[in-house]
Coordinates of C-alpha atoms and ligand atoms in Angstrom, one line a residue:
M26 CA 10.4 18.9 -8.2
S27 CA 10.4 15.9 -5.9
I28 CA 7.6 15.3 -3.6
T29 CA 7.6 15.8 0.2
L30 CA 6.0 13.8 3.0
D31 CA 3.6 16.8 3.5
D32 CA 2.6 16.7 -0.2
I33 CA 1.6 13.0 0.3
L34 CA -0.2 13.7 3.6
T35 CA -2.2 16.6 2.1
S36 CA -2.8 15.0 -1.2
H37 CA -6.5 14.5 -0.3
R38 CA -6.8 18.3 -0.1
S39 CA -4.6 19.2 -3.1
G40 CA -5.8 16.4 -5.3
R41 CA -2.2 15.5 -6.2
A42 CA -1.8 11.9 -7.4
V43 CA 0.9 10.0 -5.5
V44 CA 2.4 6.9 -7.1
M45 CA 3.9 4.3 -4.8
G46 CA 5.9 1.6 -6.6
V47 CA 6.0 -1.9 -5.1
L48 CA 9.3 -3.6 -4.4
N49 CA 8.9 -7.1 -3.0
V50 CA 12.1 -8.6 -1.6
T51 CA 10.4 -12.0 -1.2
P52 CA 10.6 -15.4 -2.7
D53 CA 6.8 -15.8 -2.8
S54 CA 4.8 -12.6 -3.5
F55 CA 1.8 -13.4 -5.6
S56 CA 2.8 -11.5 -8.8
D57 CA 6.6 -11.0 -8.7
G58 CA 7.8 -13.5 -6.0
G59 CA 11.5 -14.1 -6.4
A60 CA 12.1 -11.5 -9.0
F61 CA 13.8 -9.0 -6.7
L62 CA 15.3 -11.2 -4.0
D63 CA 18.7 -10.6 -5.5
P64 CA 20.0 -7.2 -4.3
A65 CA 21.2 -6.2 -7.8
A66 CA 17.8 -6.9 -9.3
A67 CA 16.1 -5.1 -6.5
R68 CA 18.4 -2.1 -7.0
S69 CA 17.7 -1.8 -10.7
Q70 CA 14.0 -2.2 -10.1
A71 CA 14.1 0.7 -7.5
E72 CA 16.0 2.8 -10.0
R73 CA 13.6 2.0 -12.8
M74 CA 10.5 2.8 -10.7
A75 CA 12.1 6.1 -9.6
A76 CA 12.9 7.0 -13.2
E77 CA 9.4 6.2 -14.3
G78 CA 8.0 8.6 -11.7
A79 CA 7.5 6.8 -8.5
D80 CA 7.0 9.2 -5.6
V81 CA 7.4 6.5 -3.1
I82 CA 8.9 3.0 -3.2
D83 CA 7.2 0.6 -0.8
V84 CA 9.7 -2.1 0.2
G85 CA 8.4 -5.3 1.7
A86 CA 10.2 -8.5 2.8
E87 CA 7.1 -10.6 3.8
S88 CA 4.4 -11.7 1.4
T89 CA 0.9 -11.1 2.6
R90 CA -0.7 -13.1 -0.3
P91 CA -3.7 -15.2 0.7
G92 CA -2.5 -18.3 2.5
S93 CA 1.0 -17.0 3.2
G94 CA 2.9 -17.8 6.4
R95 CA 4.9 -15.4 8.7
V96 CA 8.5 -14.4 8.1
P97 CA 10.5 -13.8 11.3
A98 CA 11.7 -10.2 11.8
S99 CA 15.3 -11.3 11.6
E100 CA 14.7 -12.8 8.1
Q101 CA 12.9 -9.7 6.9
I102 CA 15.8 -7.6 8.1
A103 CA 18.3 -9.9 6.3
R104 CA 16.4 -9.5 3.1
L105 CA 16.2 -5.7 3.4
R106 CA 19.8 -5.1 4.4
E107 CA 21.3 -4.6 1.0
V108 CA 18.1 -3.4 -0.7
L109 CA 17.1 -0.5 1.4
P110 CA 20.1 1.7 0.8
A111 CA 19.6 1.2 -3.0
A112 CA 15.9 2.2 -2.7
V113 CA 16.9 5.3 -0.7
A114 CA 19.6 6.2 -3.2
S115 CA 17.0 6.1 -6.0
G116 CA 15.7 9.5 -4.7
A117 CA 12.1 8.3 -4.1
I118 CA 10.7 8.4 -0.6
V119 CA 11.0 4.9 0.8
S120 CA 8.2 3.3 2.7
I121 CA 8.6 0.0 4.7
D122 CA 5.8 -2.5 4.3
T123 CA 5.8 -4.5 7.5
T124 CA 3.7 -5.2 10.6
R125 CA 6.7 -5.6 12.9
A126 CA 8.3 -2.8 14.9
D127 CA 11.8 -4.3 14.7
V128 CA 11.7 -4.4 11.0
A129 CA 10.3 -0.9 10.7
R130 CA 13.0 0.4 13.1
F131 CA 15.7 -1.1 11.0
A132 CA 14.2 0.4 7.8
L133 CA 13.8 3.9 9.3
D134 CA 17.4 3.7 10.5
A135 CA 18.4 2.8 6.9
G136 CA 16.6 5.9 5.5
A137 CA 12.9 4.8 5.0
R138 CA 10.6 7.6 5.9
M139 CA 7.1 6.0 6.0
V140 CA 5.5 2.9 7.5
N141 CA 3.0 0.8 5.7
D142 CA 1.3 -1.6 8.1
V143 CA -1.3 -4.0 6.6
S144 CA -2.3 -4.9 10.1
A145 CA -3.0 -1.3 11.1
G146 CA -1.0 -1.6 14.3
R147 CA -2.7 -4.8 15.5
D148 CA 0.1 -7.3 14.8
D149 CA 2.7 -5.4 16.9
P150 CA 1.4 -2.4 18.9
A151 CA 5.0 -1.2 19.3
L152 CA 5.0 -0.3 15.6
L153 CA 2.5 2.6 16.2
A154 CA 4.6 3.9 19.1
L155 CA 7.7 3.7 16.9
A156 CA 6.0 5.7 14.1
A157 CA 5.0 8.3 16.7
E158 CA 8.5 8.6 18.1
R159 CA 10.0 9.0 14.6
G160 CA 7.3 11.3 13.3
A161 CA 6.9 8.8 10.4
P162 CA 3.6 8.8 8.4
V163 CA 1.8 5.5 8.7
V164 CA -0.6 3.7 6.4
L165 CA -3.3 1.9 8.3
M166 CA -4.9 -0.9 6.1
H167 CA -8.1 -2.9 6.7
M168 CA -7.7 -6.7 6.7
L169 CA -10.3 -9.2 7.8
G170 CA -8.5 -11.8 9.8
E171 CA -4.9 -12.6 8.8
P172 CA -3.3 -13.6 5.5
K173 CA -3.4 -17.4 6.3
S174 CA -7.2 -17.5 6.5
M175 CA -8.5 -14.2 5.2
Q176 CA -10.0 -15.5 2.0
A177 CA -11.7 -18.5 3.6
D178 CA -15.2 -17.0 3.8
P179 CA -15.2 -13.2 4.2
Q180 CA -18.6 -11.9 5.3
Y181 CA -19.8 -8.3 5.7
D182 CA -23.3 -6.7 6.1
D183 CA -22.1 -3.4 4.7
V184 CA -18.5 -3.6 3.7
V185 CA -17.9 0.1 3.2
A186 CA -19.4 1.1 6.5
E187 CA -17.6 -1.7 8.4
V188 CA -14.2 -0.9 6.8
R189 CA -14.7 2.8 7.5
A190 CA -15.5 2.1 11.2
F191 CA -12.5 -0.2 11.5
L192 CA -10.2 2.4 10.0
A193 CA -11.7 5.1 12.3
G194 CA -11.0 2.9 15.3
R195 CA -7.4 2.2 14.2
M196 CA -6.8 5.9 13.6
D197 CA -7.9 6.5 17.2
A198 CA -5.5 3.7 18.3
A199 CA -2.7 5.3 16.4
V200 CA -3.4 8.7 17.9
A201 CA -3.6 7.2 21.3
A202 CA -0.1 5.7 20.6
G203 CA 1.1 9.3 19.9
V204 CA 0.8 9.4 16.1
R205 CA -0.4 12.7 14.9
R206 CA -3.7 12.3 13.0
E207 CA -2.4 14.3 10.1
R208 CA 0.4 11.8 9.7
I209 CA -2.0 8.9 8.9
L210 CA -3.2 7.5 5.6
V211 CA -5.9 4.9 5.3
D212 CA -6.4 2.0 2.9
P213 CA -9.4 -0.3 2.4
G214 CA -7.1 -3.3 1.8
I215 CA -8.2 -4.5 -1.6
G216 CA -8.0 -8.3 -1.6
F217 CA -7.4 -8.7 2.1
G218 CA -10.4 -10.8 3.3
K219 CA -12.7 -9.6 0.5
R220 CA -14.7 -11.2 -2.3
L221 CA -15.1 -9.6 -5.7
E222 CA -18.2 -7.7 -4.7
H223 CA -16.5 -6.4 -1.5
N224 CA -13.5 -5.1 -3.5
L225 CA -15.8 -3.4 -6.0
A226 CA -17.9 -1.8 -3.3
L227 CA -14.8 -0.5 -1.6
L228 CA -13.3 1.0 -4.7
A229 CA -16.7 2.5 -5.5
G230 CA -17.0 3.8 -1.9
V231 CA -13.6 5.4 -1.6
G232 CA -15.3 8.7 -1.1
E233 CA -16.8 7.5 2.2
L234 CA -13.3 6.6 3.4
A235 CA -12.0 9.9 2.3
A236 CA -14.5 11.4 4.7
L237 CA -12.3 10.2 7.5
G238 CA -10.3 13.4 6.6
V239 CA -7.0 11.8 5.6
A240 CA -5.4 10.6 2.3
V241 CA -6.8 7.3 1.0
L242 CA -4.3 4.8 -0.5
V243 CA -5.5 2.0 -2.7
G244 CA -3.6 -1.1 -3.8
P245 CA -5.5 -2.9 -6.5
S246 CA -2.4 -3.7 -8.6
R247 CA -2.6 -7.1 -10.4
K248 CA -5.0 -8.5 -7.8
R249 CA -7.3 -11.5 -8.1
F250 CA -10.5 -9.4 -8.5
I251 CA -9.1 -8.2 -11.8
G252 CA -8.6 -11.8 -12.9
E253 CA -12.2 -12.6 -11.8
L254 CA -13.6 -9.7 -13.9
S255 CA -11.4 -10.2 -17.0
G256 CA -10.6 -13.9 -17.0
E257 CA -6.9 -13.0 -17.0
P258 CA -5.2 -15.7 -14.9
A259 CA -1.6 -14.3 -14.9
P260 CA -1.1 -11.5 -12.4
A261 CA 1.6 -9.8 -14.4
S262 CA -0.9 -9.4 -17.3
R263 CA -3.4 -7.5 -15.3
L264 CA -2.1 -4.1 -16.0
P265 CA -5.1 -2.7 -17.9
G266 CA -7.4 -3.7 -15.1
T267 CA -5.0 -2.2 -12.6
L268 CA -5.1 1.1 -14.4
A269 CA -8.9 1.1 -14.6
A270 CA -9.2 0.4 -10.9
C271 CA -6.7 3.2 -10.0
L272 CA -8.5 5.8 -12.2
A273 CA -11.9 4.8 -11.0
A274 CA -10.7 5.2 -7.4
R275 CA -9.0 8.5 -8.2
R276 CA -12.3 9.8 -9.5
R277 CA -13.8 9.0 -6.1
G278 CA -11.1 10.6 -4.0
A279 CA -8.2 8.2 -3.6
T280 CA -4.9 10.0 -4.1
V281 CA -2.2 7.4 -3.3
F282 CA -1.8 4.4 -5.6
R283 CA 0.3 1.3 -4.8
V284 CA 1.3 -0.4 -8.0
H285 CA 3.8 -2.6 -9.6
D286 CA 3.8 -0.8 -13.0
V287 CA 4.8 2.8 -12.2
G288 CA 5.4 4.2 -15.7
A289 CA 2.1 2.9 -17.0
L290 CA 0.1 4.4 -14.2
R291 CA 1.9 7.7 -14.6
Q292 CA 0.9 7.8 -18.3
A293 CA -2.7 6.9 -17.4
L294 CA -2.8 9.6 -14.8
A295 CA -1.3 12.2 -17.1
V296 CA -4.0 11.7 -19.6
H297 CA -6.9 11.3 -17.2
D298 CA -5.9 14.4 -15.2
A299 CA -5.4 16.5 -18.3
I300 CA -8.9 15.7 -19.5
D301 CA -10.3 16.6 -16.1
R302 CA -8.4 19.9 -16.2
A303 CA -9.7 20.6 -19.7
A304 CA -13.2 20.0 -18.3
G305 CA -12.6 22.5 -15.6
G306 CA -12.5 19.7 -13.0
Ligands
LIG26 N1 -1.2 -5.1 -0.9 C1 -0.2 -6.0 -0.8 C2 0.9 -5.7 0.1 N2 0.9 -4.6 0.8 N3 -0.1 -2.5 1.5 C3 -1.1 -1.7 1.4 N4 -1.1 -0.5 2.1 N5 -2.2 -1.9 0.5 C4 -2.3 -3.0 -0.3 O1 -3.3 -3.2 -1.0 C5 -1.2 -4.0 -0.2 C6 -0.1 -3.7 0.7 C7 -0.2 -7.2 -1.6 O2 0.5 -7.0 -2.9 P1 2.0 -7.4 -3.2 O3 2.9 -6.7 -2.3 O4 2.2 -7.3 -4.6 O5 2.0 -9.0 -2.8 P2 2.6 -9.8 -1.6 O6 1.8 -9.5 -0.4 O7 2.3 -11.3 -2.1 O8 4.0 -9.6 -1.5

């Protein structure tokens, strides 16, 4: 049975694992830049991820890799025009990964049903009002600074407490814009203005973010911290580390996992969760 938006939003209570497949319609994403700019390639990737068990497909048309520049809304929309209908046709719930209200509006009109905002409503405040008006669930992610400069010299006294306070504040801002609290998901923003020790503390401290009372999404997939821990320089070869990070976060209360490799995570979750059930967990 396919998943509903409510299943996703209540996953922190049910314990259901939700898999969000990444579809980057960009020339420059850090791990798959250029691979899915061609609409036919994007379409087959969406179909493949849905067949592999993606509950959600997160479509983005602007890279947020460290050092990246901005892509105008009109250019994002041009990249999305042919791809969104194919993602919607795959049967998965489509989420739009953007910080811009104009792009989100275009995507929602084309059948997307969730908004994933890595700026948590700070880049374009109209985005929160739009999510409120459409009743669309919204992911609020923590980022220190902006992609261009975020990895320059990130500093925290207590990264988990600071990220949690930030997310609590952005939840309040979203509610003030009319978003219902139960339609919010939060995300510590792995790799967004964080050094290795910050990423590890946040994945270990997911339980403290879950205490905010909404579902926690994590996006460790293929990221640099996995390369730092393993010595693997190629992002596309960081699948084992990605799976380990997702399962470790799952054990601590994360329920939504944003990954490039959907089938592999589904298999890992099937085994992990079966063992937990056998243990009476
Ligand atoms: N990470 C990326 C992009 N969007 N959204 C959420 N909510 N959480 C994340 O961790 C997250 C995200 C970066 O990964 P990717 O999309 O593969 O790369 P790029 O930004 O270079 O397109």
